Coordinates of C-alpha atoms in Angstrom, one line a residue:
X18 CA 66.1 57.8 99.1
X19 CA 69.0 57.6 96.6
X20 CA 72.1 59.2 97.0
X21 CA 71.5 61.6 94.1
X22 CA 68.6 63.2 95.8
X23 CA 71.3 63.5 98.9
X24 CA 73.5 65.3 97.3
X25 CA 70.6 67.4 95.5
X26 CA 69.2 68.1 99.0
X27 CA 72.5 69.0 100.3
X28 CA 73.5 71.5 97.3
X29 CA 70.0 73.1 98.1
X30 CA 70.5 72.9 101.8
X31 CA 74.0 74.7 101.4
X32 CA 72.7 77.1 98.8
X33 CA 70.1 78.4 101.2
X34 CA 72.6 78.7 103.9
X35 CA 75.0 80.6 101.8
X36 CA 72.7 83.6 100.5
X37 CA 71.6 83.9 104.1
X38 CA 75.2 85.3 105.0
X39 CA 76.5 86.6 101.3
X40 CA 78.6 89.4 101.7
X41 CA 76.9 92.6 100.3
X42 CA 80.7 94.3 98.8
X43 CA 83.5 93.0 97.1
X44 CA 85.7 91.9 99.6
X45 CA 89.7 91.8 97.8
X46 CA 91.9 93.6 95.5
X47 CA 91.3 90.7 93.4
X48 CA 87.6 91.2 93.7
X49 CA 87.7 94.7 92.1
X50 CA 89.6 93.2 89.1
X51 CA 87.2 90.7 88.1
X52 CA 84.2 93.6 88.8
X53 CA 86.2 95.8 86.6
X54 CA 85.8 92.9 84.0
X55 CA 82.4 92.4 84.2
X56 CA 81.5 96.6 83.8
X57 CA 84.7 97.7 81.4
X58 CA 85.4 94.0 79.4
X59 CA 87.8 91.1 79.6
X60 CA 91.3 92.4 79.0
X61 CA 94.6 90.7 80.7
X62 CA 98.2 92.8 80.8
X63 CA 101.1 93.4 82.9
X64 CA 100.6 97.1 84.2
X65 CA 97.6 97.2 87.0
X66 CA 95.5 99.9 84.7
X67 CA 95.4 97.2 81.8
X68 CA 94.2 94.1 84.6
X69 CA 90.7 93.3 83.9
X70 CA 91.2 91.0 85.8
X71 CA 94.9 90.0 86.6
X72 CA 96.9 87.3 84.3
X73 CA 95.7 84.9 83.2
X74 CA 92.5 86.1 83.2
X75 CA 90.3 83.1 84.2
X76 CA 87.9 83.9 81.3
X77 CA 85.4 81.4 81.4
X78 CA 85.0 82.8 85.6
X79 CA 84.3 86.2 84.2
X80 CA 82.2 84.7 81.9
X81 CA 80.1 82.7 84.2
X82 CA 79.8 86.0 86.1
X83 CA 78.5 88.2 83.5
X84 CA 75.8 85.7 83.0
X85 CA 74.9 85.7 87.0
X86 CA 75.5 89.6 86.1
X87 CA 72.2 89.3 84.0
X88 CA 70.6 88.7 86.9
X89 CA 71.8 90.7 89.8
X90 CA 72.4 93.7 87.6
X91 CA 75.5 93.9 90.1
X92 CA 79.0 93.0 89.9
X93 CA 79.3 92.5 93.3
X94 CA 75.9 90.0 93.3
X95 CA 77.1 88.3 90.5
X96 CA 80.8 87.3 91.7
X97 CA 79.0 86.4 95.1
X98 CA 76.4 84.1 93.6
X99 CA 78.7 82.4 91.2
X100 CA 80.3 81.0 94.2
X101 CA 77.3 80.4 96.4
X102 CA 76.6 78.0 93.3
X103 CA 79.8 77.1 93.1
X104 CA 79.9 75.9 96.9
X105 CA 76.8 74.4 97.0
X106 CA 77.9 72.0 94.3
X107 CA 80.9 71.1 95.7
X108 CA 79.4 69.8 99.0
X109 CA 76.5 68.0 96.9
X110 CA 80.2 66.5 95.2
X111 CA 82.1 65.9 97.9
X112 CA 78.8 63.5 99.5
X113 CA 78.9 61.8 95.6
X114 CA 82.7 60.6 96.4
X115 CA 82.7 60.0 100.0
X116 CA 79.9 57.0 98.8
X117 CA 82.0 55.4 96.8
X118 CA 84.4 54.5 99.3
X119 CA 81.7 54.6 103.0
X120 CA 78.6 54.2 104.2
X121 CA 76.1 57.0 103.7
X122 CA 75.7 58.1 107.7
X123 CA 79.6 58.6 107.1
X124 CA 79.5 60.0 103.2
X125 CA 76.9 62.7 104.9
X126 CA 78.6 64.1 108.0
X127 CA 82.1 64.4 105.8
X128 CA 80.1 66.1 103.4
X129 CA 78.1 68.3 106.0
X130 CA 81.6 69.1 107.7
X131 CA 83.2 70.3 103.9
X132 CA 79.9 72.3 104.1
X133 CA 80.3 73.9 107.3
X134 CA 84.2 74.4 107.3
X135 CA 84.7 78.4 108.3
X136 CA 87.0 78.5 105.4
X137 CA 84.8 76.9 103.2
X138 CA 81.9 78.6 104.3
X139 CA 83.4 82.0 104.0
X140 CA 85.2 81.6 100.3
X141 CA 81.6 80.7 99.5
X142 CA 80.0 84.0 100.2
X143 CA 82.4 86.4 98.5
X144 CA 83.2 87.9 95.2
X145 CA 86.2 84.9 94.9
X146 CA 86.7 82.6 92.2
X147 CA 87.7 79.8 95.1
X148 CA 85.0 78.5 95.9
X149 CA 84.6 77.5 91.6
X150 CA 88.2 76.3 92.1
X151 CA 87.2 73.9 95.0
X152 CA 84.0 72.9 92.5
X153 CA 86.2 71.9 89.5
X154 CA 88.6 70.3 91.9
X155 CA 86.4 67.3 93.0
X156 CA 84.7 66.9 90.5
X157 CA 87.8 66.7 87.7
X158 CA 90.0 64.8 90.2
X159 CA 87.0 61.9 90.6
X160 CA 87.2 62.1 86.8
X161 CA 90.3 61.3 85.8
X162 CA 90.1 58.5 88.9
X163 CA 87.5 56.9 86.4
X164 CA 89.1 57.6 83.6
X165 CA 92.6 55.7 84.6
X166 CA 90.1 52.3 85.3
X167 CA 87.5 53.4 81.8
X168 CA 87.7 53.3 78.5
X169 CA 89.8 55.6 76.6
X170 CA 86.9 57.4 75.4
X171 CA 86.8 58.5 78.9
X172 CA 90.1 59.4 79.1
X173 CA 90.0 61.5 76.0
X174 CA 86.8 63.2 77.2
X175 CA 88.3 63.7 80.9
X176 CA 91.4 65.4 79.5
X177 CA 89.2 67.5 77.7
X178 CA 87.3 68.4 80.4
X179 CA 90.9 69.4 82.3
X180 CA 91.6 71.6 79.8
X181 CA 88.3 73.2 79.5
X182 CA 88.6 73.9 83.2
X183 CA 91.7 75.7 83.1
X184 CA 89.7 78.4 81.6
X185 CA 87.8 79.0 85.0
X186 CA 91.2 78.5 86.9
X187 CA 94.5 78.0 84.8
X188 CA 96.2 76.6 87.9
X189 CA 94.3 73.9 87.6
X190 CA 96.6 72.3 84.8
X191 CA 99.5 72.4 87.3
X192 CA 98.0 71.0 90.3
X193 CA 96.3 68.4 88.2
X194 CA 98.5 67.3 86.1
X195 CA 100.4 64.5 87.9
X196 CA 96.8 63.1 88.4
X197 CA 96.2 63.5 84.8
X198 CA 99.8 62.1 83.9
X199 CA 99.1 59.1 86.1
X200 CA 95.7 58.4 83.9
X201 CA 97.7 58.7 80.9
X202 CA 99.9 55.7 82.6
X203 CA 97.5 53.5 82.0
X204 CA 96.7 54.6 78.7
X205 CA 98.1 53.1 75.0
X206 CA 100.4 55.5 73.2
X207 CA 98.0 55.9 70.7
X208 CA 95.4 56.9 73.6
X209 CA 98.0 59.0 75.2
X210 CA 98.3 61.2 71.8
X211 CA 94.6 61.5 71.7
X212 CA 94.5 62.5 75.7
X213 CA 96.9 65.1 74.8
X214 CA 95.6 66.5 71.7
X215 CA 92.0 66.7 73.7
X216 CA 93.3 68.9 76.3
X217 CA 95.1 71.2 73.9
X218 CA 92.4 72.0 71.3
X219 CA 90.2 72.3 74.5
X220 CA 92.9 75.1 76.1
X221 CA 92.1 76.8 72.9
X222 CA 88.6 77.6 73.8
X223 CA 90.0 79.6 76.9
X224 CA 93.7 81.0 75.3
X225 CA 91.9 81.6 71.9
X226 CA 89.7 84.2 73.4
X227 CA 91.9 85.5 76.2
X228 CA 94.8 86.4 73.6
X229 CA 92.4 88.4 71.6
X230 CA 90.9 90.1 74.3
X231 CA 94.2 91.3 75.3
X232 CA 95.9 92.3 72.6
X233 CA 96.6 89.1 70.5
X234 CA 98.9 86.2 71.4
X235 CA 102.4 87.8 72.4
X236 CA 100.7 90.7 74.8
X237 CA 98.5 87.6 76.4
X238 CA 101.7 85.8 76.6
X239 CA 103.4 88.8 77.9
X240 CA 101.3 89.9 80.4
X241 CA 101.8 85.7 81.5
X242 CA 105.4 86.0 81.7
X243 CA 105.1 89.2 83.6
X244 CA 103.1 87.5 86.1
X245 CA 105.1 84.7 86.4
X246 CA 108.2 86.4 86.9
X247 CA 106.3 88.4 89.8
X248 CA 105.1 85.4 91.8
X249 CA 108.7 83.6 91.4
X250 CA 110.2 87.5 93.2
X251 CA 107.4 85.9 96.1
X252 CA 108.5 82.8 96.0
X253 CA 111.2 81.3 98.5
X254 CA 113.4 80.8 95.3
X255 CA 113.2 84.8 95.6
X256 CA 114.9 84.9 99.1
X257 CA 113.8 86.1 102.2
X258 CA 111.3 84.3 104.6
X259 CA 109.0 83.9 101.9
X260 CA 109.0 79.8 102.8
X261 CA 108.4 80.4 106.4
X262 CA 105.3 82.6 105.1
X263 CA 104.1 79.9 103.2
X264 CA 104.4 77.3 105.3
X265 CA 102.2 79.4 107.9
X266 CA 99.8 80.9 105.8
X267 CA 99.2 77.2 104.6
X268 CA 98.8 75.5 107.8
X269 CA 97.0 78.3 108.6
X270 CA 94.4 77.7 105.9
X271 CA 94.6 74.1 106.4
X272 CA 93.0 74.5 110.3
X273 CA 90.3 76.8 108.8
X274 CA 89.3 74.7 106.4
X275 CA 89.0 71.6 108.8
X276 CA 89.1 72.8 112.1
X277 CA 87.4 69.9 114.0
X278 CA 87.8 67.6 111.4
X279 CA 91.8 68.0 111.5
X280 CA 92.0 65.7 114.6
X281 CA 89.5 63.4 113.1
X282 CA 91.6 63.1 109.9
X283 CA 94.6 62.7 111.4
X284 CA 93.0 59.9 113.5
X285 CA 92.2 58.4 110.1
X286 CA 95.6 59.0 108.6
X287 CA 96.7 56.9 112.4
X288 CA 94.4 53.5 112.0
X289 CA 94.5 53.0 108.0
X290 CA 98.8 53.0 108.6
X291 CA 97.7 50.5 111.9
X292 CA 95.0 48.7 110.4
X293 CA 96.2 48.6 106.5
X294 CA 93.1 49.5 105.3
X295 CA 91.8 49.1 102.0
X296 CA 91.9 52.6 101.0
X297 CA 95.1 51.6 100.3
X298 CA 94.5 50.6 96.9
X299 CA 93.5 54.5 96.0
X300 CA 96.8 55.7 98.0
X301 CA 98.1 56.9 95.0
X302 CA 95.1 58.7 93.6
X303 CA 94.7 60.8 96.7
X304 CA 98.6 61.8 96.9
X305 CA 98.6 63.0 93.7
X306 CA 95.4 64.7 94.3
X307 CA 96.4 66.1 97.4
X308 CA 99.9 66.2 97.7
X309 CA 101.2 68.3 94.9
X310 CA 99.0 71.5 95.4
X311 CA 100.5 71.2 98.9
X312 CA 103.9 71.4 97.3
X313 CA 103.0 74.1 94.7
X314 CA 102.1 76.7 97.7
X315 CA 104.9 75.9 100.0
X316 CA 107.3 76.1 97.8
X317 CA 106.5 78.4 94.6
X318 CA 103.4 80.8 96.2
X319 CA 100.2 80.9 97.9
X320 CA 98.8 84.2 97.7
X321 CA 95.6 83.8 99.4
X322 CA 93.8 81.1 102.6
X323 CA 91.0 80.4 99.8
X324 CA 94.0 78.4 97.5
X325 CA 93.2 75.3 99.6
X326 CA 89.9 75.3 98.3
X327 CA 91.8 73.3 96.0
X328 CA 92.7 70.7 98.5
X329 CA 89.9 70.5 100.8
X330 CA 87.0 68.4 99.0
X331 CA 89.9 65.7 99.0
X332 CA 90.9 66.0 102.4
X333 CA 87.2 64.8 103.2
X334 CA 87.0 62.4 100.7
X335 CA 89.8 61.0 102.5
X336 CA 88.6 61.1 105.6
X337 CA 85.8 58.7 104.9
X338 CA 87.5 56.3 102.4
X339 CA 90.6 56.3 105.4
X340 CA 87.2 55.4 108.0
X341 CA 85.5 53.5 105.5
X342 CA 86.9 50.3 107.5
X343 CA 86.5 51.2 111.0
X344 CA 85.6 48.1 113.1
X345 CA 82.2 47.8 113.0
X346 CA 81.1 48.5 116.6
X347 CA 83.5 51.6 116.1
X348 CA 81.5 53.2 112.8
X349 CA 79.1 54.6 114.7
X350 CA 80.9 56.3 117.3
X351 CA 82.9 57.7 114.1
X352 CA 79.4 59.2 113.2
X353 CA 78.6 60.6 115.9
X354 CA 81.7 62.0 116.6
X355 CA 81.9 63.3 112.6
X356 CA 78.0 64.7 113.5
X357 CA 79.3 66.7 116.9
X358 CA 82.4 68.4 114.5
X359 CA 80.3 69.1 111.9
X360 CA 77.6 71.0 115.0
X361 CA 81.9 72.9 115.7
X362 CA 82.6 74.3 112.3
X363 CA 78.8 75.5 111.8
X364 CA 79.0 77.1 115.3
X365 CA 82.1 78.3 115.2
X366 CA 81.1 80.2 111.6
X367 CA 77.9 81.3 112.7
X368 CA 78.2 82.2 116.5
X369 CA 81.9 83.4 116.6
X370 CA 84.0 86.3 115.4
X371 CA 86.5 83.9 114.0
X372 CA 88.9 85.1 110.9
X373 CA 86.5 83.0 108.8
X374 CA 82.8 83.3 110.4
X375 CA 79.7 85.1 109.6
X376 CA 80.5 87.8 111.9
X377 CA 84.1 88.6 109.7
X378 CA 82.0 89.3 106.8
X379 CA 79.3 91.0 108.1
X380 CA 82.1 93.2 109.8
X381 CA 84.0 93.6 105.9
X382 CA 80.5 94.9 104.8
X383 CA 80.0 97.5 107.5
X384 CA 83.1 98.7 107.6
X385 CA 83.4 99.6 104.3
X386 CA 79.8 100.9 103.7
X387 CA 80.6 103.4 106.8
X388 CA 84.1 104.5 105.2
X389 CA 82.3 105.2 102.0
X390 CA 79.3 107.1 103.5
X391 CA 82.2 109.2 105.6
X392 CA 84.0 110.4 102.6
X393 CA 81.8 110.7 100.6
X394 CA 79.6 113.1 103.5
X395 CA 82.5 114.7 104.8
X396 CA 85.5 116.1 102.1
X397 CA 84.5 117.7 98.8
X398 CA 85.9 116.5 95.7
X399 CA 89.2 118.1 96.1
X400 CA 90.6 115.9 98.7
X401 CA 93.1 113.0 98.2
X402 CA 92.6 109.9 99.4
X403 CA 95.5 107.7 99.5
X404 CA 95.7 103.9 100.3
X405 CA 97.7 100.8 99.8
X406 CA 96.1 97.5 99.9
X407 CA 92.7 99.4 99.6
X408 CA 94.1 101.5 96.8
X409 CA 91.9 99.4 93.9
X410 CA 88.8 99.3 96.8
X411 CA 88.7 103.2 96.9
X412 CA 89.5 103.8 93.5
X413 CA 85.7 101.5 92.9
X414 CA 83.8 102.9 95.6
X415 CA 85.5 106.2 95.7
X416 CA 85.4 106.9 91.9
X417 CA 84.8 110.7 92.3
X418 CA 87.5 111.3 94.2
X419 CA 91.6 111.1 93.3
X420 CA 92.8 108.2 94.7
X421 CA 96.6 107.8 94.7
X422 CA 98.8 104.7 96.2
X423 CA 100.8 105.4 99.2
X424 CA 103.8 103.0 99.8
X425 CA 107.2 101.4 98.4
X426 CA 107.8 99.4 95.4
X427 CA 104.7 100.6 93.1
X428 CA 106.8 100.0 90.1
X429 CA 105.8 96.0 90.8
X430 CA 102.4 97.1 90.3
X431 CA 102.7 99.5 87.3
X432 CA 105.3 100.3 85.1
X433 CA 103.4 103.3 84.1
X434 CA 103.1 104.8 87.1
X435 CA 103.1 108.9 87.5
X436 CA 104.6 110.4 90.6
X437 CA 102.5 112.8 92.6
X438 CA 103.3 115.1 95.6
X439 CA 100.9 116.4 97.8
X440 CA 101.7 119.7 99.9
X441 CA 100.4 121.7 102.3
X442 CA 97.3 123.0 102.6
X443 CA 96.0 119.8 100.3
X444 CA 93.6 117.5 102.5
X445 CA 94.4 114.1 102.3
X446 CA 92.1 111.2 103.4
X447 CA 93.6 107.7 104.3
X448 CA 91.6 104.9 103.4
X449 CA 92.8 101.5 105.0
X450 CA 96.1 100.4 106.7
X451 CA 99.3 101.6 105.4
X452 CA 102.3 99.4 105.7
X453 CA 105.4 101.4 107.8
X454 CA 102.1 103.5 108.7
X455 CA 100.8 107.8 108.1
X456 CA 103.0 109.9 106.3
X457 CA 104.4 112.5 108.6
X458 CA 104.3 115.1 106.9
X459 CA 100.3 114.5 107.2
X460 CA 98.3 116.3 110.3
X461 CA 95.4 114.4 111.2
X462 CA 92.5 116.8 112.4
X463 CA 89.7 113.9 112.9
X464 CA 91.4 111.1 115.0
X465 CA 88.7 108.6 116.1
X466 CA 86.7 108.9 112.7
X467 CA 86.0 105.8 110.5
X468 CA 88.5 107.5 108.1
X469 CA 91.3 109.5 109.6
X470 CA 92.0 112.3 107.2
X471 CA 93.7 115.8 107.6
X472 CA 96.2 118.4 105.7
X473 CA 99.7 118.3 104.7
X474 CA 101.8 119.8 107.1
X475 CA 103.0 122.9 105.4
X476 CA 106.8 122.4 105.5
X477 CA 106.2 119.0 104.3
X478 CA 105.6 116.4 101.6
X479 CA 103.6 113.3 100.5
X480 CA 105.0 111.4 98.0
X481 CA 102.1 109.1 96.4
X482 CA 101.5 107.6 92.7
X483 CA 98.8 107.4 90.2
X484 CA 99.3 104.0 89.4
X485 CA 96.9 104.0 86.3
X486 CA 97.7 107.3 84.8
X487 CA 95.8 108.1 81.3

């Protein structure tokens, strides 16, 4: 059997697995953005009521989901089954690169473990664009590997394929371009300029049609600086303990995505320094694979576990070429011992209610149906419901109602904003947790409800904002 019907088998293997746990409603702020997209039109700008979806925009994702939107004739269905494609071709990717640096028993269980990794796994069944992100990754990174040792035909058609990509994810130009700078090392000059002017007329086909989307050029480019300026406030640069929150919210995705396999990478990582393996040779390919997207959400932002979707096809990859070399009476052991942390992730995922497992999103799916049903069954249409980091969640599931945002700081999310306060005898129903949590002034009259809800204490007041006013 050749490797390419492997992977094939793999992909399909995965892709089965994947629909048999796809979450059923869109699971993140960001989620309602690109659904909003897909039902209203592309449009990018700084204010929250012009984000269809956020800066940049990610047009060609939004595109790719309003094909899949063809099918499932759902927004929701069609964001969830770009990335169950989108997953399922990573793995089958992921087994492709592990076999050009191990054996296939070893090529397989890395890939199977990638696969089954509860982070993985999970950005695989929602309406994310990370699991694409992860996708384009691999198979760019193993690219431009080529490319460097090709001719420059390759390398012009490899930078052109970076730029093209940056119109699913636009991030990928940062945490790919040291990789892609190192292929242009090896380039002439007059190769170089071609590279170059590859991925720029390629951007085009992604800024071309974002820009007029939004406005034209200087509103696209506007809405970008507005969102840049926004992450850099998040940023340590910004003050605070925004570093410490990186740091942990990385290491935090980092165990997620590997779980099991951490100790067996890091065992790698020990032998090839002790053995000086040959993986040597592509030291530098992996560290500036690896290694700057690592940097990028330490130090600038990480808004969300799934980012290391961008990091975690490599990290296997690694871990074979790093136990490519393993004595021979040790390789099978490694095997096995890659086969029984594989058998982990896929049981932790499956069996467990882990933050990342089958359980967490069948929970998300619940929840959320039942707080709908309870609105919707139990307040007429002149109640409020106010929320925070559900505001954009209510406001797509809870259309009928007025839904206003409760909290501090809503001029980061819309300039635009309108004021609103809410006194006694209004009902008001709280959807989701609220930072610094219930206004006071509120009464609740149904505690132990999916939905606590109540009136506004006479004497009192609820301050709250339309953040989308019209």
């Amino acid at each position: 059997m050749s490797d390419r019907v492997i992977a094939a088998a793999l992909g399909a293997i995965v892709l089965l697995a994947r629909i048999a746990f796809a979450s059923q409603t869109l699971w993140a702020w960001d989620s309602v953005l690109y659904a909003r997209a897909l039902e209203q039109g592309f449009h990018v700008g700084v204010d929250l009521g012009d984000q269809r979806p956020q800066p940049p925009g990610y047009v060609f994702y939004v595109a790719a989901a309003s094909l899949a939107r063809l099918v499932t004739r759902d927004s929701n269905a069609a964001l969830v089954l770009v990335s169950v494609i989108g997953s399922s071709l990573t793995v089958a990717a992921v087994y492709v690169a592990c076999r050009r640096f191990a054996s296939r028993p070893l090529a397989l269980v890395c890939a199977l473990g990638a696969a089954t990794a509860p982070l993985a796994w999970t950005y695989g069944e929602v309406a994310m664009p990370y699991a694409l992100l992860g996708l384009l990754s691999i198979v760019l990174a193993l690219s431009l590997r080529e490319a460097r040792r090709g001719s420059w035909p390759a390398a012009v058609v490899a930078s052109a394929a970076l730029g093209l990509a940056a119109g699913f994810r636009q991030d990928l130009l940062l945490l790919l371009g040291p990789l892609w700078l190192w292929m242009l090392a090896a380039r002439s000059w007059r190769e170089r300029g071609l590279c170059v002017a590859a991925l720029g007329l390629a951007a085009l086909a992604w800024f071309a049609p974002s820009a007029a989307f939004s406005g034209g050029p200087a509103a696209y480019l506007a809405s970008l600086g507005g969102q840049a300026t926004r992450v850099s406030e998040l940023s340590p640069a910004g003050g605070g303990d925004a570093l410490l929150r990186n740091v942990l919210l990385t290491v935090f995705a980092l165990w997620w995505g590997l779980l099991g396999f951490a100790l067996l990478l890091i065992a790698a990582i020990v032998a090839s320094f002790r053995a000086r393996l040959r993986v040597s040779g592509d030291a530098g390919f992996f560290a500036l694979w690896l290694v700057p997207a690592a940097f990028v959400y330490v130090t600038i932002h990480i808004g969300d576990p799934g980012y290391l979707m961008s990091v975690l096809p490599g990290l296997y990859v690694a871990c074979a070429a790093l136990l490519a070399d393993a004595a021979p009476g040790a390789r099978h052991a490694i095997v096995a011992v890659g086969a029984a942390l594989f058998a982990l992730n896929a049981g932790v995922f499956v069996l467990t209610d882990a933050p990342f497992s089958a359980v967490a999103i069948a929970r998300h799916d619940r929840s959320l149906v039942e707080r709908v049903a309870y609105v919707r069954g139990s307040f007429d249409r002149n109640a409020v419901v106010i929320a925070q980091s559900e505001y954009l969640t209510a406001r797509y599931y809870l259309g009928e109602f007025r839904v206003l945002f409760y909290g501090d700081a809503p001029e980061v999310l819309s300039r635009s904003r309108r004021e609103e306060r809410l006194v006694g005898p209004a009902t008001v129903v709280v959807f989701g947790a609220l930072a610094g949590g219930r206004p006071p002034a509120l009464r609740i009259s149904n505690e132990g409800m999916p939905v606590p809800a109540g009136t506004v204490d006479p004497s009192g007041t609820i301050v709250a904002y339309d953040l989308e006013p019209r």
